[in-house]
Amino acid sequence: MACACSAGHAAAPAERRTDPLDSPRWADMRKEMFPATAQVIFDDRVKVTAPLTAENAMNVPVSVDASALNGVREVLVFADFNPIVRIVRFEPSGAHAALGFRIKLQQSTPVRAAVRTADGIWHVGGTWVNTAGGGCTLPSTGSGSPEWQKRLGEVSSRVWARKEGGERIRLRIIHPIDTGLAAGIPAFFLQDLDLSDDQGKALMHIEGFEPIAENPVFTVDIPATRAAAAYRVSGRDNNGNAISAAIEK
């Protein structure tokens, strides 16, 4: 006889503790990324999409979608074999728990997203990305040009309706983004970015790290219940340079 208590409820994903990507670095990542007492499970509901083979190691497109999970509090994206492991962290306070962005990779590596839900559990998804590498130790193309100094922090944007409802916002910020691993070039990167609606209500907080790609592009999805007449982005880089712009439709 089937248990009546299971009727009408979707089964929770099995708690898998063996790395599905079979990375020799996973044990190190587990210790470095999470508290020792944290519950960490691999979860297919955390989707990480990236090219199987990246042609340009300095500009690898990645998207993370954890919107199938309830109560998402934060998402941490990292790459096992990067010399700087952390890539981006975001808190979707009013936006969908999803983010598109571009990154630098030093070599072929798993790229993972760890999602902490309201119950304190970390749900991990990821994918392997193959690349010839070198993306983290090369200087940015913009750092050698005086043009970025004139346009530093300049924001361009686009907003359009999603067929699923709500809106999609895409931001591009002029910034050279250097990891600090190229000889003679210090680390210079976006540190904090906040997206809010026209009433000042928070939609997403993004914390950047050194491996974000040059002139970063972020794609954020806004649910229909939080769509606004206009939006605002503000933030700073690790040198304290301010970023501020209105996003008009």
Short mmCIF file of C-alpha atoms in Angstrom, two decimals:
data_model
loop_
_atom_site.label_atom_id
_atom_site.label_comp_id
_atom_site.label_asym_id
_atom_site.label_seq_id
_atom_site.Cartn_x
_atom_site.Cartn_y
_atom_site.Cartn_z
CA MET A 1 0.00 0.00 0.00
CA ALA A 2 1.41 3.40 -0.94
CA CYS A 3 1.99 5.83 1.89
CA ALA A 4 -0.86 8.37 1.88
CA CYS A 5 1.43 11.11 3.15
CA SER A 6 3.33 11.21 -0.16
CA ALA A 7 0.29 11.74 -2.32
CA GLY A 8 0.22 15.06 -4.15
CA HIS A 9 3.76 16.05 -3.15
CA ALA A 10 6.71 16.23 -5.53
CA ALA A 11 9.62 14.09 -4.40
CA ALA A 12 12.59 16.00 -3.07
CA PRO A 13 15.87 15.43 -4.93
CA ALA A 14 18.10 12.73 -3.51
CA GLU A 15 20.86 14.09 -1.33
CA ARG A 16 23.90 13.23 -3.40
CA ARG A 17 27.23 13.79 -1.74
CA THR A 18 29.44 12.34 -4.49
CA ASP A 19 30.51 15.01 -6.96
CA PRO A 20 28.67 14.40 -10.27
CA LEU A 21 31.45 16.30 -12.08
CA ASP A 22 34.11 14.02 -10.56
CA SER A 23 36.53 16.85 -9.82
CA PRO A 24 39.65 16.05 -7.77
CA ARG A 25 39.27 19.51 -6.25
CA TRP A 26 35.78 19.03 -4.82
CA ALA A 27 36.97 18.08 -1.32
CA ASP A 28 39.01 21.30 -1.22
CA MET A 29 36.08 23.32 -2.52
CA ARG A 30 33.81 21.82 0.13
CA LYS A 31 36.18 22.95 2.89
CA GLU A 32 36.88 26.38 1.40
CA MET A 33 33.38 27.46 0.35
CA PHE A 34 31.18 26.22 3.19
CA PRO A 35 31.19 26.04 6.99
CA ALA A 36 32.19 22.62 8.29
CA THR A 37 28.72 22.08 9.75
CA ALA A 38 26.81 23.15 6.62
CA GLN A 39 24.58 20.68 4.81
CA VAL A 40 25.72 20.61 1.17
CA ILE A 41 23.92 18.57 -1.49
CA PHE A 42 24.19 18.28 -5.26
CA ASP A 43 20.89 19.35 -6.77
CA ASP A 44 19.80 19.16 -10.43
CA ARG A 45 17.44 22.09 -9.86
CA VAL A 46 20.49 24.41 -9.85
CA LYS A 47 21.23 24.98 -13.52
CA VAL A 48 24.62 26.25 -14.68
CA THR A 49 24.87 26.82 -18.42
CA ALA A 50 28.15 27.52 -20.23
CA PRO A 51 29.83 26.41 -23.48
CA LEU A 52 31.38 22.95 -23.35
CA THR A 53 34.45 24.48 -24.99
CA ALA A 54 35.20 28.18 -24.48
CA GLU A 55 37.00 29.78 -27.41
CA ASN A 56 38.00 32.88 -25.41
CA ALA A 57 39.16 32.15 -21.87
CA MET A 58 38.87 35.85 -20.97
CA ASN A 59 35.19 36.05 -21.91
CA VAL A 60 33.22 32.89 -21.12
CA PRO A 61 29.41 33.28 -21.01
CA VAL A 62 27.76 31.63 -17.99
CA SER A 63 24.20 31.65 -16.73
CA VAL A 64 22.93 30.39 -13.39
CA ASP A 65 19.28 29.59 -12.74
CA ALA A 66 18.13 28.51 -9.28
CA SER A 67 14.54 29.69 -9.69
CA ALA A 68 13.24 26.12 -9.24
CA LEU A 69 14.22 26.36 -5.57
CA ASN A 70 12.12 28.14 -2.96
CA GLY A 71 13.52 30.61 -0.46
CA VAL A 72 16.83 31.38 -2.19
CA ARG A 73 18.93 33.67 0.00
CA GLU A 74 22.27 33.77 -1.83
CA VAL A 75 24.11 32.20 -4.75
CA LEU A 76 27.89 31.78 -4.89
CA VAL A 77 29.57 30.94 -8.21
CA PHE A 78 33.07 29.48 -8.24
CA ALA A 79 35.48 27.54 -10.48
CA ASP A 80 37.46 24.67 -8.99
CA PHE A 81 40.69 25.17 -10.94
CA ASN A 82 40.85 28.96 -11.18
CA PRO A 83 43.72 30.58 -9.25
CA ILE A 84 41.04 32.89 -7.81
CA VAL A 85 38.19 30.51 -7.16
CA ARG A 86 35.29 32.84 -6.32
CA ILE A 87 33.69 34.55 -9.31
CA VAL A 88 30.44 36.20 -8.29
CA ARG A 89 27.94 36.12 -5.44
CA PHE A 90 24.38 37.43 -5.68
CA GLU A 91 21.32 37.89 -3.49
CA PRO A 92 18.00 37.90 -5.42
CA SER A 93 15.87 39.88 -2.98
CA GLY A 94 13.25 40.85 -5.58
CA ALA A 95 14.49 39.42 -8.88
CA HIS A 96 14.38 35.81 -10.00
CA ALA A 97 17.16 33.63 -8.57
CA ALA A 98 19.02 33.71 -11.87
CA LEU A 99 21.90 35.69 -13.35
CA GLY A 100 23.79 35.79 -16.63
CA PHE A 101 27.39 37.05 -16.75
CA ARG A 102 30.82 36.47 -18.34
CA ILE A 103 33.96 35.19 -16.64
CA LYS A 104 37.69 34.54 -17.01
CA LEU A 105 39.03 30.99 -16.73
CA GLN A 106 42.64 29.98 -16.30
CA GLN A 107 42.14 26.37 -17.46
CA SER A 108 39.49 23.73 -18.00
CA THR A 109 37.40 23.50 -14.85
CA PRO A 110 34.03 22.81 -13.31
CA VAL A 111 32.05 26.04 -12.90
CA ARG A 112 29.61 25.70 -10.01
CA ALA A 113 26.78 27.57 -8.33
CA ALA A 114 26.08 26.98 -4.64
CA VAL A 115 22.63 28.16 -3.56
CA ARG A 116 21.74 28.72 0.09
CA THR A 117 18.04 28.44 0.82
CA ALA A 118 16.12 29.72 3.84
CA ASP A 119 16.56 26.40 5.66
CA GLY A 120 20.35 26.83 5.56
CA ILE A 121 20.97 24.03 3.06
CA TRP A 122 23.43 24.63 0.22
CA HIS A 123 22.29 23.23 -3.15
CA VAL A 124 25.11 22.81 -5.69
CA GLY A 125 24.93 22.53 -9.47
CA GLY A 126 27.61 22.93 -12.11
CA THR A 127 29.11 22.09 -15.47
CA TRP A 128 32.56 21.46 -16.94
CA VAL A 129 34.00 24.11 -19.24
CA ASN A 130 37.00 23.21 -21.42
CA THR A 131 39.36 25.96 -22.49
CA ALA A 132 42.94 26.50 -23.61
CA GLY A 133 43.19 28.80 -20.61
CA GLY A 134 45.27 31.74 -19.50
CA GLY A 135 42.28 34.02 -18.98
CA CYS A 136 43.15 34.96 -15.39
CA THR A 137 46.83 35.79 -15.88
CA LEU A 138 46.57 37.99 -18.98
CA PRO A 139 46.06 41.75 -18.66
CA SER A 140 42.73 43.12 -19.81
CA THR A 141 42.68 44.70 -23.26
CA GLY A 142 41.26 47.90 -21.77
CA SER A 143 44.01 48.43 -19.21
CA GLY A 144 46.45 49.45 -21.93
CA SER A 145 44.16 52.13 -23.35
CA PRO A 146 43.46 55.61 -21.92
CA GLU A 147 39.88 55.36 -23.21
CA TRP A 148 38.62 53.34 -20.23
CA GLN A 149 39.67 56.14 -17.86
CA LYS A 150 37.28 58.51 -19.64
CA ARG A 151 34.42 56.01 -19.62
CA LEU A 152 35.06 54.12 -16.37
CA GLY A 153 31.77 53.08 -14.78
CA GLU A 154 29.65 54.05 -17.79
CA VAL A 155 26.48 51.93 -17.88
CA SER A 156 24.49 50.94 -20.94
CA SER A 157 21.31 48.91 -20.59
CA ARG A 158 18.35 47.31 -22.27
CA VAL A 159 14.97 46.24 -20.85
CA TRP A 160 12.49 43.98 -22.64
CA ALA A 161 9.46 41.84 -21.85
CA ARG A 162 9.91 38.12 -21.21
CA LYS A 163 7.47 35.71 -22.82
CA GLU A 164 7.17 34.02 -19.42
CA GLY A 165 6.04 37.33 -17.91
CA GLY A 166 7.97 40.10 -16.25
CA GLU A 167 11.03 41.78 -17.71
CA ARG A 168 14.67 41.11 -18.50
CA ILE A 169 17.34 43.71 -17.79
CA ARG A 170 20.76 43.56 -19.37
CA LEU A 171 23.53 45.85 -18.09
CA ARG A 172 26.99 46.53 -19.50
CA ILE A 173 29.51 48.43 -17.39
CA ILE A 174 32.71 49.88 -18.81
CA HIS A 175 35.52 48.59 -16.60
CA PRO A 176 38.85 46.91 -17.45
CA ILE A 177 38.60 44.26 -14.68
CA ASP A 178 42.10 43.00 -13.90
CA THR A 179 42.68 40.01 -11.65
CA GLY A 180 46.00 41.23 -10.22
CA LEU A 181 47.74 38.11 -11.57
CA ALA A 182 49.32 39.82 -14.61
CA ALA A 183 52.78 41.20 -13.85
CA GLY A 184 52.74 44.85 -12.78
CA ILE A 185 48.94 45.26 -12.97
CA PRO A 186 47.08 45.40 -9.64
CA ALA A 187 43.68 43.85 -9.05
CA PHE A 188 40.92 46.17 -10.26
CA PHE A 189 37.37 44.84 -10.33
CA LEU A 190 33.71 45.49 -9.58
CA GLN A 191 33.04 44.82 -5.92
CA ASP A 192 29.40 45.70 -5.28
CA LEU A 193 26.41 46.33 -7.53
CA ASP A 194 22.81 46.95 -6.47
CA LEU A 195 19.80 46.84 -8.75
CA SER A 196 16.62 48.49 -7.46
CA ASP A 197 13.28 49.68 -8.84
CA ASP A 198 12.26 53.31 -9.28
CA GLN A 199 10.96 53.39 -5.69
CA GLY A 200 14.33 52.30 -4.29
CA LYS A 201 13.21 48.76 -3.42
CA ALA A 202 16.00 46.21 -3.77
CA LEU A 203 15.88 43.65 -6.58
CA MET A 204 19.36 42.12 -6.56
CA HIS A 205 22.71 42.63 -4.88
CA ILE A 206 25.76 41.43 -6.83
CA GLU A 207 29.20 40.99 -5.30
CA GLY A 208 31.94 40.66 -7.88
CA PHE A 209 35.37 39.07 -7.66
CA GLU A 210 38.47 39.28 -9.85
CA PRO A 211 37.54 36.64 -12.49
CA ILE A 212 34.53 38.57 -13.84
CA ALA A 213 35.16 39.41 -17.51
CA GLU A 214 36.22 42.85 -18.74
CA ASN A 215 33.38 45.34 -19.39
CA PRO A 216 31.03 43.04 -17.48
CA VAL A 217 27.54 42.25 -18.70
CA PHE A 218 24.84 41.12 -16.27
CA THR A 219 21.42 39.76 -17.21
CA VAL A 220 18.69 39.84 -14.54
CA ASP A 221 15.08 38.64 -14.78
CA ILE A 222 12.37 40.56 -12.93
CA PRO A 223 9.06 38.86 -12.06
CA ALA A 224 5.85 40.53 -13.23
CA THR A 225 4.97 41.44 -9.64
CA ARG A 226 8.16 43.52 -9.33
CA ALA A 227 8.31 45.08 -12.80
CA ALA A 228 8.66 48.87 -12.54
CA ALA A 229 8.46 51.96 -14.70
CA ALA A 230 12.24 52.34 -14.42
CA TYR A 231 15.20 50.89 -12.55
CA ARG A 232 18.45 52.08 -11.00
CA VAL A 233 21.88 50.50 -10.65
CA SER A 234 24.53 51.67 -8.19
CA GLY A 235 27.77 50.29 -6.82
CA ARG A 236 31.54 50.65 -6.65
CA ASP A 237 34.75 48.91 -7.61
CA ASN A 238 37.54 47.83 -5.26
CA ASN A 239 39.21 51.25 -5.62
CA GLY A 240 36.06 53.08 -4.52
CA ASN A 241 35.05 54.37 -7.96
CA ALA A 242 31.28 54.85 -7.97
CA ILE A 243 28.84 53.37 -10.46
CA SER A 244 25.40 54.97 -10.75
CA ALA A 245 22.85 55.02 -13.55
CA ALA A 246 19.13 55.16 -14.22
CA ILE A 247 17.75 52.38 -16.42
CA GLU A 248 14.97 53.63 -18.64
CA LYS A 249 12.74 51.49 -20.81
#
